[in-house]
PDB file of C-alpha atoms in Angstrom:
ATOM      1  CA  MET A   1      -0.136   0.133  -0.079  1.00 49.00           C
ATOM      2  CA  ARG A   2       2.884   2.295   0.922  1.00 49.00           C
ATOM      3  CA  LEU A   3       4.358   1.609  -2.351  1.00 44.00           C
ATOM      4  CA  TRP A   4       1.326   2.547  -4.736  1.00 42.00           C
ATOM      5  CA  LEU A   5       1.211   5.705  -2.238  1.00 41.00           C
ATOM      6  CA  ALA A   6       4.581   6.510  -3.453  1.00 43.00           C
ATOM      7  CA  LEU A   7       4.142   5.930  -7.008  1.00 40.00           C
ATOM      8  CA  LEU A   8       1.071   8.088  -6.806  1.00 42.00           C
ATOM      9  CA  LEU A   9       3.033  10.676  -5.606  1.00 42.00           C
ATOM     10  CA  ILE A  10       5.574  10.273  -8.366  1.00 46.00           C
ATOM     11  CA  VAL A  11       2.826  10.439 -11.360  1.00 46.00           C
ATOM     12  CA  LEU A  12       0.606  12.791 -10.173  1.00 45.00           C
ATOM     13  CA  PRO A  13       1.419  16.211 -11.700  1.00 49.00           C
ATOM     14  CA  ALA A  14       1.872  19.122  -8.889  1.00 48.00           C
ATOM     15  CA  PRO A  15      -1.281  21.001  -8.875  1.00 50.00           C
ATOM     16  CA  ALA A  16      -1.261  24.350 -10.566  1.00 55.00           C
ATOM     17  CA  ALA A  17      -0.702  27.757  -8.932  1.00 62.00           C
ATOM     18  CA  ALA A  18      -3.651  29.673  -8.366  1.00 71.00           C
ATOM     19  CA  LEU A  19      -3.663  32.546 -11.136  1.00 78.00           C
ATOM     20  CA  GLN A  20      -4.060  36.043  -9.567  1.00 87.00           C
ATOM     21  CA  VAL A  21      -4.994  39.182 -11.448  1.00 90.00           C
ATOM     22  CA  ARG A  22      -4.002  42.291 -10.090  1.00 90.00           C
ATOM     23  CA  VAL A  23      -5.088  45.789 -12.014  1.00 92.00           C
ATOM     24  CA  VAL A  24      -3.229  48.787 -10.530  1.00 91.00           C
ATOM     25  CA  PRO A  25      -4.857  50.902  -9.651  1.00 92.00           C
ATOM     26  CA  PRO A  26      -7.722  48.714  -9.236  1.00 91.00           C
ATOM     27  CA  ALA A  27     -10.427  51.613  -9.465  1.00 93.00           C
ATOM     28  CA  PRO A  28      -9.066  53.670 -12.583  1.00 93.00           C
ATOM     29  CA  ARG A  29     -10.326  56.967 -13.665  1.00 92.00           C
ATOM     30  CA  GLN A  30     -11.152  58.058 -17.323  1.00 91.00           C
ATOM     31  CA  GLY A  31      -7.535  58.837 -18.856  1.00 87.00           C
ATOM     32  CA  ASP A  32      -5.803  56.745 -16.163  1.00 90.00           C
ATOM     33  CA  THR A  33      -2.898  54.383 -17.468  1.00 87.00           C
ATOM     34  CA  VAL A  34      -2.916  50.909 -15.923  1.00 90.00           C
ATOM     35  CA  LEU A  35      -1.140  48.229 -15.468  1.00 90.00           C
ATOM     36  CA  VAL A  36      -2.625  44.651 -15.113  1.00 91.00           C
ATOM     37  CA  PHE A  37      -0.165  41.535 -13.413  1.00 89.00           C
ATOM     38  CA  VAL A  38      -0.921  37.940 -13.944  1.00 88.00           C
ATOM     39  CA  ALA A  39       0.789  35.780 -11.370  1.00 85.00           C
ATOM     40  CA  GLY A  40       0.609  32.092 -11.168  1.00 78.00           C
ATOM     41  CA  SER A  41       1.279  31.980 -14.839  1.00 68.00           C
ATOM     42  CA  LYS A  42       4.949  29.999 -14.629  1.00 68.00           C
ATOM     43  CA  GLY A  43       5.893  28.471 -17.964  1.00 69.00           C
ATOM     44  CA  ALA A  44       2.824  30.188 -19.698  1.00 70.00           C
ATOM     45  CA  GLN A  45       3.017  31.266 -23.175  1.00 66.00           C
ATOM     46  CA  ASN A  46       1.591  33.856 -25.124  1.00 70.00           C
ATOM     47  CA  VAL A  47      -0.374  35.587 -22.476  1.00 80.00           C
ATOM     48  CA  GLU A  48      -3.510  37.173 -24.070  1.00 82.00           C
ATOM     49  CA  GLY A  49      -6.274  39.183 -22.655  1.00 87.00           C
ATOM     50  CA  SER A  50      -8.069  42.000 -23.141  1.00 88.00           C
ATOM     51  CA  LEU A  51      -9.422  45.294 -20.818  1.00 91.00           C
ATOM     52  CA  GLY A  52     -13.021  46.611 -22.089  1.00 90.00           C
ATOM     53  CA  ALA A  53     -11.605  47.208 -26.178  1.00 84.00           C
ATOM     54  CA  GLN A  54      -8.363  47.252 -25.638  1.00 84.00           C
ATOM     55  CA  HIS A  55      -5.790  44.611 -26.186  1.00 82.00           C
ATOM     56  CA  LEU A  56      -3.526  43.555 -23.401  1.00 84.00           C
ATOM     57  CA  ALA A  57       0.064  42.832 -24.861  1.00 79.00           C
ATOM     58  CA  PHE A  58       1.716  40.844 -21.754  1.00 81.00           C
ATOM     59  CA  PHE A  59       5.249  41.069 -21.096  1.00 79.00           C
ATOM     60  CA  PRO A  60       7.697  38.783 -18.806  1.00 77.00           C
ATOM     61  CA  TYR A  61       7.936  40.874 -15.222  1.00 80.00           C
ATOM     62  CA  GLY A  62       9.727  38.574 -12.748  1.00 78.00           C
ATOM     63  CA  ALA A  63       8.042  35.923 -11.621  1.00 79.00           C
ATOM     64  CA  GLU A  64       4.498  37.396 -13.491  1.00 83.00           C
ATOM     65  CA  PHE A  65       3.648  38.909 -16.707  1.00 84.00           C
ATOM     66  CA  ALA A  66       2.178  42.181 -17.114  1.00 86.00           C
ATOM     67  CA  ALA A  67       0.501  44.514 -19.676  1.00 87.00           C
ATOM     68  CA  LEU A  68       0.237  48.273 -19.648  1.00 86.00           C
ATOM     69  CA  THR A  69      -2.746  49.673 -21.295  1.00 88.00           C
ATOM     70  CA  GLY A  70      -5.091  52.983 -20.592  1.00 87.00           C
ATOM     71  CA  VAL A  71      -8.712  53.770 -19.993  1.00 90.00           C
ATOM     72  CA  ASP A  72      -9.721  55.998 -22.764  1.00 89.00           C
ATOM     73  CA  LEU A  73     -10.741  59.724 -21.434  1.00 87.00           C
ATOM     74  CA  GLU A  74     -14.356  58.710 -23.164  1.00 87.00           C
ATOM     75  CA  THR A  75     -15.011  55.805 -21.227  1.00 91.00           C
ATOM     76  CA  LYS A  76     -18.374  55.521 -20.149  1.00 92.00           C
ATOM     77  CA  PRO A  77     -17.901  55.107 -16.059  1.00 94.00           C
ATOM     78  CA  GLY A  78     -19.046  51.954 -14.900  1.00 95.00           C
ATOM     79  CA  LYS A  79     -17.786  48.499 -14.786  1.00 95.00           C
ATOM     80  CA  VAL A  80     -15.522  47.622 -17.912  1.00 94.00           C
ATOM     81  CA  PRO A  81     -15.000  43.957 -18.016  1.00 93.00           C
ATOM     82  CA  TRP A  82     -11.236  41.886 -18.191  1.00 92.00           C
ATOM     83  CA  ARG A  83     -10.201  38.867 -19.382  1.00 90.00           C
ATOM     84  CA  ILE A  84      -7.046  36.571 -19.536  1.00 88.00           C
ATOM     85  CA  GLY A  85      -5.927  33.524 -21.184  1.00 83.00           C
ATOM     86  CA  PHE A  86      -3.112  31.486 -21.854  1.00 79.00           C
ATOM     87  CA  VAL A  87      -1.694  27.743 -22.223  1.00 73.00           C
ATOM     88  CA  ASP A  88       0.681  26.533 -19.066  1.00 71.00           C
ATOM     89  CA  GLY A  89       3.955  24.990 -19.001  1.00 68.00           C
ATOM     90  CA  GLY A  90       1.734  21.453 -18.635  1.00 68.00           C
ATOM     91  CA  GLY A  91      -0.525  22.734 -22.051  1.00 68.00           C
ATOM     92  CA  VAL A  92      -3.531  23.063 -19.867  1.00 73.00           C
ATOM     93  CA  PRO A  93      -5.531  26.085 -21.017  1.00 78.00           C
ATOM     94  CA  ARG A  94      -6.147  28.599 -18.053  1.00 81.00           C
ATOM     95  CA  LYS A  95      -8.165  31.418 -18.129  1.00 84.00           C
ATOM     96  CA  ALA A  96      -9.992  34.316 -15.673  1.00 88.00           C
ATOM     97  CA  ALA A  97     -12.096  37.102 -15.990  1.00 90.00           C
ATOM     98  CA  GLY A  98     -13.406  39.974 -14.028  1.00 92.00           C
ATOM     99  CA  THR A  99     -14.423  43.752 -13.762  1.00 93.00           C
ATOM    100  CA  VAL A 100     -12.816  46.917 -13.127  1.00 94.00           C
ATOM    101  CA  THR A 101     -15.077  50.011 -12.256  1.00 95.00           C
ATOM    102  CA  VAL A 102     -13.945  52.964 -13.900  1.00 95.00           C
ATOM    103  CA  LYS A 103     -14.661  56.520 -12.285  1.00 94.00           C
ATOM    104  CA  ALA A 104     -15.092  59.407 -14.098  1.00 93.00           C
ATOM    105  CA  GLY A 105     -12.479  62.244 -14.549  1.00 87.00           C
ATOM    106  CA  GLY A 106     -14.506  65.116 -13.305  1.00 86.00           C
ATOM    107  CA  PHE A 107     -12.764  67.053 -16.502  1.00 84.00           C
ATOM    108  CA  PRO A 108     -13.493  70.777 -16.782  1.00 83.00           C
ATOM    109  CA  VAL A 109     -15.357  72.330 -19.510  1.00 82.00           C
ATOM    110  CA  GLU A 110     -13.110  75.258 -21.498  1.00 79.00           C
ATOM    111  CA  ARG A 111     -14.819  77.809 -23.853  1.00 83.00           C
ATOM    112  CA  LEU A 112     -12.671  79.123 -26.402  1.00 78.00           C
ATOM    113  CA  THR A 113     -13.289  81.415 -29.406  1.00 81.00           C
ATOM    114  CA  LEU A 114     -11.520  80.652 -32.604  1.00 80.00           C
ATOM    115  CA  PRO A 115     -11.386  82.025 -36.509  1.00 83.00           C
ATOM    116  CA  GLY A 116     -14.802  80.412 -38.190  1.00 80.00           C
ATOM    117  CA  GLY A 117     -11.994  78.794 -40.463  1.00 79.00           C
ATOM    118  CA  MET A 118     -10.266  76.731 -37.880  1.00 77.00           C
ATOM    119  CA  VAL A 119     -13.791  75.724 -36.714  1.00 79.00           C
ATOM    120  CA  ASN A 120     -16.208  74.829 -39.436  1.00 83.00           C
ATOM    121  CA  LEU A 121     -13.924  73.237 -42.016  1.00 83.00           C
ATOM    122  CA  ASP A 122     -14.097  73.764 -45.497  1.00 82.00           C
ATOM    123  CA  PRO A 123     -14.122  70.475 -47.648  1.00 85.00           C
ATOM    124  CA  GLU A 124     -10.213  70.390 -48.482  1.00 87.00           C
ATOM    125  CA  ALA A 125      -9.908  71.164 -44.714  1.00 85.00           C
ATOM    126  CA  GLU A 126     -11.942  68.104 -43.763  1.00 85.00           C
ATOM    127  CA  ARG A 127     -10.528  65.660 -46.308  1.00 87.00           C
ATOM    128  CA  ARG A 128      -7.225  66.962 -44.765  1.00 87.00           C
ATOM    129  CA  ALA A 129      -7.957  66.671 -41.310  1.00 85.00           C
ATOM    130  CA  ALA A 130      -9.735  63.184 -41.945  1.00 85.00           C
ATOM    131  CA  ASN A 131      -6.898  61.770 -43.524  1.00 85.00           C
ATOM    132  CA  GLU A 132      -4.361  62.752 -41.001  1.00 85.00           C
ATOM    133  CA  ALA A 133      -7.120  61.178 -38.131  1.00 83.00           C
ATOM    134  CA  VAL A 134      -6.348  57.934 -40.092  1.00 81.00           C
ATOM    135  CA  ARG A 135      -2.354  58.270 -40.297  1.00 81.00           C
ATOM    136  CA  MET A 136      -2.666  58.715 -36.270  1.00 77.00           C
ATOM    137  CA  ARG A 137      -5.032  55.853 -35.830  1.00 75.00           C
ATOM    138  CA  ALA A 138      -2.681  53.676 -37.578  1.00 73.00           C
ATOM    139  CA  LEU A 139      -0.012  54.636 -35.861  1.00 71.00           C
ATOM    140  CA  TYR A 140      -1.803  54.140 -32.723  1.00 68.00           C
ATOM    141  CA  ASP A 141      -2.480  50.518 -34.004  1.00 67.00           C
ATOM    142  CA  THR A 142       0.983  49.511 -34.657  1.00 60.00           C
ATOM    143  CA  VAL A 143       1.748  47.838 -31.449  1.00 51.00           C
ATOM    144  CA  THR A 144       9.712  63.843 -17.223  1.00 48.00           C
ATOM    145  CA  GLN A 145       8.017  67.430 -18.459  1.00 51.00           C
ATOM    146  CA  PRO A 146       9.159  67.596 -21.895  1.00 52.00           C
ATOM    147  CA  VAL A 147       9.709  71.414 -21.787  1.00 53.00           C
ATOM    148  CA  ALA A 148      10.863  74.218 -19.768  1.00 52.00           C
ATOM    149  CA  SER A 149       7.266  76.091 -18.919  1.00 52.00           C
ATOM    150  CA  ARG A 150       6.357  79.504 -17.138  1.00 51.00           C
ATOM    151  CA  LYS A 151       3.560  77.283 -15.315  1.00 56.00           C
ATOM    152  CA  PRO A 152       2.229  73.857 -14.838  1.00 57.00           C
ATOM    153  CA  GLY A 153       0.671  72.218 -17.531  1.00 64.00           C
ATOM    154  CA  GLY A 154      -2.935  71.486 -17.908  1.00 65.00           C
ATOM    155  CA  GLY A 155      -6.109  71.072 -19.816  1.00 66.00           C
ATOM    156  CA  PHE A 156      -6.342  67.316 -20.428  1.00 70.00           C
ATOM    157  CA  GLY A 157      -9.630  66.006 -20.463  1.00 65.00           C
ATOM    158  CA  SER A 158     -10.953  69.409 -20.427  1.00 73.00           C
ATOM    159  CA  ARG A 159     -14.617  69.679 -22.462  1.00 67.00           C
ATOM    160  CA  ARG A 160     -14.109  72.356 -25.083  1.00 61.00           C
ATOM    161  CA  ILE A 161     -16.847  74.852 -26.226  1.00 71.00           C
ATOM    162  CA  ILE A 162     -15.332  76.552 -29.411  1.00 68.00           C
ATOM    163  CA  ASN A 163     -17.270  79.310 -30.786  1.00 71.00           C
ATOM    164  CA  GLY A 164     -20.317  78.096 -29.106  1.00 68.00           C
ATOM    165  CA  GLN A 165     -19.802  74.594 -30.440  1.00 69.00           C
ATOM    166  CA  PRO A 166     -19.218  71.542 -28.548  1.00 66.00           C
ATOM    167  CA  ARG A 167     -15.952  69.952 -29.621  1.00 68.00           C
ATOM    168  CA  MET A 168     -13.622  66.857 -28.795  1.00 69.00           C
ATOM    169  CA  PRO A 169     -12.415  67.147 -25.489  1.00 74.00           C
ATOM    170  CA  HIS A 170      -8.721  68.026 -25.047  1.00 66.00           C
ATOM    171  CA  THR A 171      -6.557  64.916 -25.777  1.00 75.00           C
ATOM    172  CA  GLY A 172      -3.189  66.138 -23.979  1.00 84.00           C
ATOM    173  CA  ILE A 173      -1.426  68.504 -21.240  1.00 85.00           C
ATOM    174  CA  ASP A 174      -0.888  72.186 -22.720  1.00 88.00           C
ATOM    175  CA  TYR A 175       2.512  73.604 -21.653  1.00 85.00           C
ATOM    176  CA  SER A 176       2.781  77.668 -21.730  1.00 84.00           C
ATOM    177  CA  ALA A 177       6.197  78.476 -23.175  1.00 86.00           C
ATOM    178  CA  ASP A 178       8.035  81.221 -25.675  1.00 88.00           C
ATOM    179  CA  ARG A 179       8.551  80.333 -29.273  1.00 92.00           C
ATOM    180  CA  GLY A 180      12.012  78.328 -29.840  1.00 91.00           C
ATOM    181  CA  THR A 181      11.954  76.792 -25.993  1.00 90.00           C
ATOM    182  CA  PRO A 182      13.745  73.282 -26.746  1.00 90.00           C
ATOM    183  CA  VAL A 183      11.126  70.365 -26.510  1.00 90.00           C
ATOM    184  CA  VAL A 184      12.742  67.015 -24.907  1.00 88.00           C
ATOM    185  CA  ALA A 185      11.759  63.223 -25.241  1.00 90.00           C
ATOM    186  CA  SER A 186       9.833  62.421 -21.989  1.00 86.00           C
ATOM    187  CA  ASN A 187      11.779  58.916 -22.371  1.00 86.00           C
ATOM    188  CA  ARG A 188      13.876  56.811 -24.800  1.00 89.00           C
ATOM    189  CA  GLY A 189      11.607  55.798 -27.918  1.00 92.00           C
ATOM    190  CA  ARG A 190      11.684  55.668 -31.861  1.00 94.00           C
ATOM    191  CA  VAL A 191      10.647  58.973 -33.733  1.00 96.00           C
ATOM    192  CA  ALA A 192       7.575  56.913 -35.245  1.00 94.00           C
ATOM    193  CA  LEU A 193       6.065  59.929 -37.074  1.00 94.00           C
ATOM    194  CA  LEU A 194       6.824  63.424 -38.307  1.00 95.00           C
ATOM    195  CA  GLY A 195       4.186  65.431 -39.663  1.00 92.00           C
ATOM    196  CA  GLU A 196       2.656  68.853 -40.687  1.00 93.00           C
ATOM    197  CA  PHE A 197      -1.362  68.028 -39.637  1.00 92.00           C
ATOM    198  CA  PHE A 198      -3.974  70.967 -39.743  1.00 89.00           C
ATOM    199  CA  PHE A 199      -4.865  70.575 -35.992  1.00 87.00           C
ATOM    200  CA  ALA A 200      -1.495  69.135 -34.458  1.00 90.00           C
ATOM    201  CA  GLY A 201       0.811  71.480 -36.909  1.00 93.00           C
ATOM    202  CA  ARG A 202       4.163  70.593 -36.785  1.00 95.00           C
ATOM    203  CA  LEU A 203       4.376  67.201 -34.955  1.00 94.00           C
ATOM    204  CA  VAL A 204       6.905  64.451 -33.396  1.00 96.00           C
ATOM    205  CA  ALA A 205       5.497  60.883 -32.182  1.00 95.00           C
ATOM    206  CA  LEU A 206       7.491  58.689 -30.473  1.00 95.00           C
ATOM    207  CA  ASP A 207       7.090  54.880 -30.152  1.00 93.00           C
ATOM    208  CA  HIS A 208       8.405  53.383 -26.938  1.00 91.00           C
ATOM    209  CA  GLY A 209       7.121  50.076 -27.316  1.00 86.00           C
ATOM    210  CA  LEU A 210       3.967  47.909 -26.200  1.00 82.00           C
ATOM    211  CA  GLY A 211       1.516  50.353 -27.663  1.00 85.00           C
ATOM    212  CA  LEU A 212       2.797  53.632 -26.106  1.00 89.00           C
ATOM    213  CA  TYR A 213       3.130  56.373 -27.665  1.00 92.00           C
ATOM    214  CA  THR A 214       4.011  60.364 -26.479  1.00 93.00           C
ATOM    215  CA  LEU A 215       3.135  63.181 -28.793  1.00 94.00           C
ATOM    216  CA  TYR A 216       4.767  66.649 -29.316  1.00 96.00           C
ATOM    217  CA  PHE A 217       2.407  69.112 -31.453  1.00 94.00           C
ATOM    218  CA  HIS A 218       2.441  72.693 -32.446  1.00 94.00           C
ATOM    219  CA  LEU A 219       6.408  72.680 -33.060  1.00 96.00           C
ATOM    220  CA  ASP A 220       8.243  75.530 -34.443  1.00 95.00           C
ATOM    221  CA  GLY A 221      11.416  73.365 -35.587  1.00 95.00           C
ATOM    222  CA  VAL A 222      11.987  69.609 -35.452  1.00 96.00           C
ATOM    223  CA  ALA A 223      15.459  68.738 -34.483  1.00 95.00           C
ATOM    224  CA  VAL A 224      14.663  64.387 -35.023  1.00 96.00           C
ATOM    225  CA  THR A 225      14.517  62.319 -38.353  1.00 96.00           C
ATOM    226  CA  GLU A 226      11.519  59.377 -38.852  1.00 95.00           C
ATOM    227  CA  GLY A 227      13.096  56.175 -37.555  1.00 95.00           C
ATOM    228  CA  GLN A 228      15.799  57.563 -35.020  1.00 96.00           C
ATOM    229  CA  ILE A 229      16.141  56.358 -31.954  1.00 94.00           C
ATOM    230  CA  VAL A 230      16.093  59.385 -29.131  1.00 93.00           C
ATOM    231  CA  GLU A 231      17.068  58.809 -25.344  1.00 89.00           C
ATOM    232  CA  ARG A 232      15.454  60.311 -22.507  1.00 84.00           C
ATOM    233  CA  GLY A 233      15.724  64.140 -22.347  1.00 83.00           C
ATOM    234  CA  GLN A 234      17.157  65.000 -25.758  1.00 88.00           C
ATOM    235  CA  THR A 235      15.528  67.417 -27.960  1.00 89.00           C
ATOM    236  CA  VAL A 236      12.990  66.845 -30.303  1.00 94.00           C
ATOM    237  CA  GLY A 237      11.897  70.047 -31.481  1.00 94.00           C
ATOM    238  CA  THR A 238      10.929  73.454 -30.371  1.00 94.00           C
ATOM    239  CA  VAL A 239       7.857  75.265 -29.215  1.00 93.00           C
ATOM    240  CA  GLY A 240       6.003  77.010 -31.722  1.00 94.00           C
ATOM    241  CA  THR A 241       2.133  77.986 -32.567  1.00 93.00           C
ATOM    242  CA  THR A 242       2.042  75.632 -35.662  1.00 94.00           C
ATOM    243  CA  GLY A 243      -1.638  74.164 -36.904  1.00 90.00           C
ATOM    244  CA  ARG A 244      -4.641  74.943 -34.342  1.00 83.00           C
ATOM    245  CA  SER A 245      -3.036  77.246 -31.958  1.00 86.00           C
ATOM    246  CA  THR A 246      -3.639  80.505 -30.533  1.00 83.00           C
ATOM    247  CA  GLY A 247       0.008  81.423 -29.095  1.00 88.00           C
ATOM    248  CA  PRO A 248       3.112  79.260 -28.409  1.00 92.00           C
ATOM    249  CA  HIS A 249       2.860  76.242 -26.382  1.00 90.00           C
ATOM    250  CA  LEU A 250       3.274  72.472 -26.153  1.00 93.00           C
ATOM    251  CA  HIS A 251       0.644  70.229 -26.700  1.00 91.00           C
ATOM    252  CA  PHE A 252       1.920  66.815 -25.015  1.00 92.00           C
ATOM    253  CA  ALA A 253       0.111  63.385 -25.376  1.00 92.00           C
ATOM    254  CA  ALA A 254       0.035  59.981 -24.676  1.00 91.00           C
ATOM    255  CA  GLN A 255      -1.541  57.097 -26.206  1.00 90.00           C
ATOM    256  CA  LEU A 256      -1.681  53.623 -25.249  1.00 87.00           C
ATOM    257  CA  GLY A 257      -3.413  51.990 -28.382  1.00 84.00           C
ATOM    258  CA  ARG A 258      -6.460  53.866 -29.085  1.00 85.00           C
ATOM    259  CA  ALA A 259      -6.771  55.317 -25.294  1.00 87.00           C
ATOM    260  CA  ARG A 260      -5.993  58.650 -24.787  1.00 88.00           C
ATOM    261  CA  ILE A 261      -4.390  58.786 -21.005  1.00 86.00           C
ATOM    262  CA  ASN A 262      -3.418  61.787 -19.072  1.00 84.00           C
ATOM    263  CA  PRO A 263       0.416  61.857 -19.612  1.00 84.00           C
ATOM    264  CA  PRO A 264       1.484  62.613 -16.098  1.00 77.00           C
ATOM    265  CA  ASP A 265       0.164  59.539 -14.890  1.00 77.00           C
ATOM    266  CA  LEU A 266       2.999  57.650 -16.295  1.00 77.00           C
ATOM    267  CA  TYR A 267       5.435  58.933 -14.279  1.00 70.00           C
ATOM    268  CA  ALA A 268       3.730  57.420 -11.239  1.00 65.00           C
ATOM    269  CA  LEU A 269       3.314  54.033 -12.459  1.00 68.00           C
ATOM    270  CA  PRO A 270       4.849  51.451  -9.801  1.00 64.00           C
ATOM    271  CA  VAL A 271       7.428  49.750 -12.311  1.00 61.00           C
ATOM    272  CA  ARG A 272      11.171  48.760 -11.639  1.00 55.00           C
ATOM    273  CA  ASP A 273      13.636  49.107 -14.043  1.00 49.00           C
TER     274      ASP A 273
END
C-alpha cells in the first residue's frame, strides 16, 4: 500500500499555482494609465487578454506577466470587463475574467473663441483632417516634463466649447512657453512619425514600445528624423504655434493603443527598471 502511495505521488502532477490578476490602480479614472499583473502563470506562453476594447500585450515581469494599457478619456464610467487567457507549461488552458470599475475623470469645460475657418472646416480642410486622423490611428494600432514652462501644464480632458459649439475633449497637456523653447523626449523611443497636420501643426510622435506613444504638437522646428532612436531628455524640437493654436505652447499627449491617457500618470507607475 505504501509503495502504491509513493508511486502516485511521483506520477501525479503538482497542482497548478492559483491564477491571480491585479489591476493597478484597482479603480481607474477616465484617462488613467493601467497596469495588469498576472501571477501563477509560470511557464506560460503567449499570455493574452483585454480590458474593455483594449488589447493587452503581456510581457514577462519577474515571476509574473504584466501589460500596460489605458482607459480612454471618453470611456463610460462603470464596470469594464477584463479577460486573461494562456496555456500553462503543462499544456493546460487557463483563463480568468472579471471587471474593474472606471470612475469619472471630473474634467472641466473650456469655452474658446477661434476664427471660423479653424472650427467649421471647408471641404479641403475636412478631407485633410480626416486623412491625418487615419494616419494617427494607424500609428496607434502598430503595436519627465517635456519642456521648460512658465507654469504647470494642464487641460487634459477639458470639454471644449469653441465658438459656442461643443467639440472633442482636449487630449493632452498644454505647456505655455516662448517660441523656440527646446522640447525634449519624455523617455527613450523611436521617432515613429513627423508631420504637418491641420490641427496638430508640426508634430513628432515617439514610439516607446508596447503600444505606448508620446506626441509633441504645434512645434516651430523639429530636431529629429523619422526612424531615429532618441534618449530621455534629448531635444526633439522647439515650441511653436503651428496648426490650430492661439499662441506658442507645447501640446504633450500620450496614447496606449487607441486609449487617450493623461501623460503625467505615466511617471507615477509602480514599475521597476
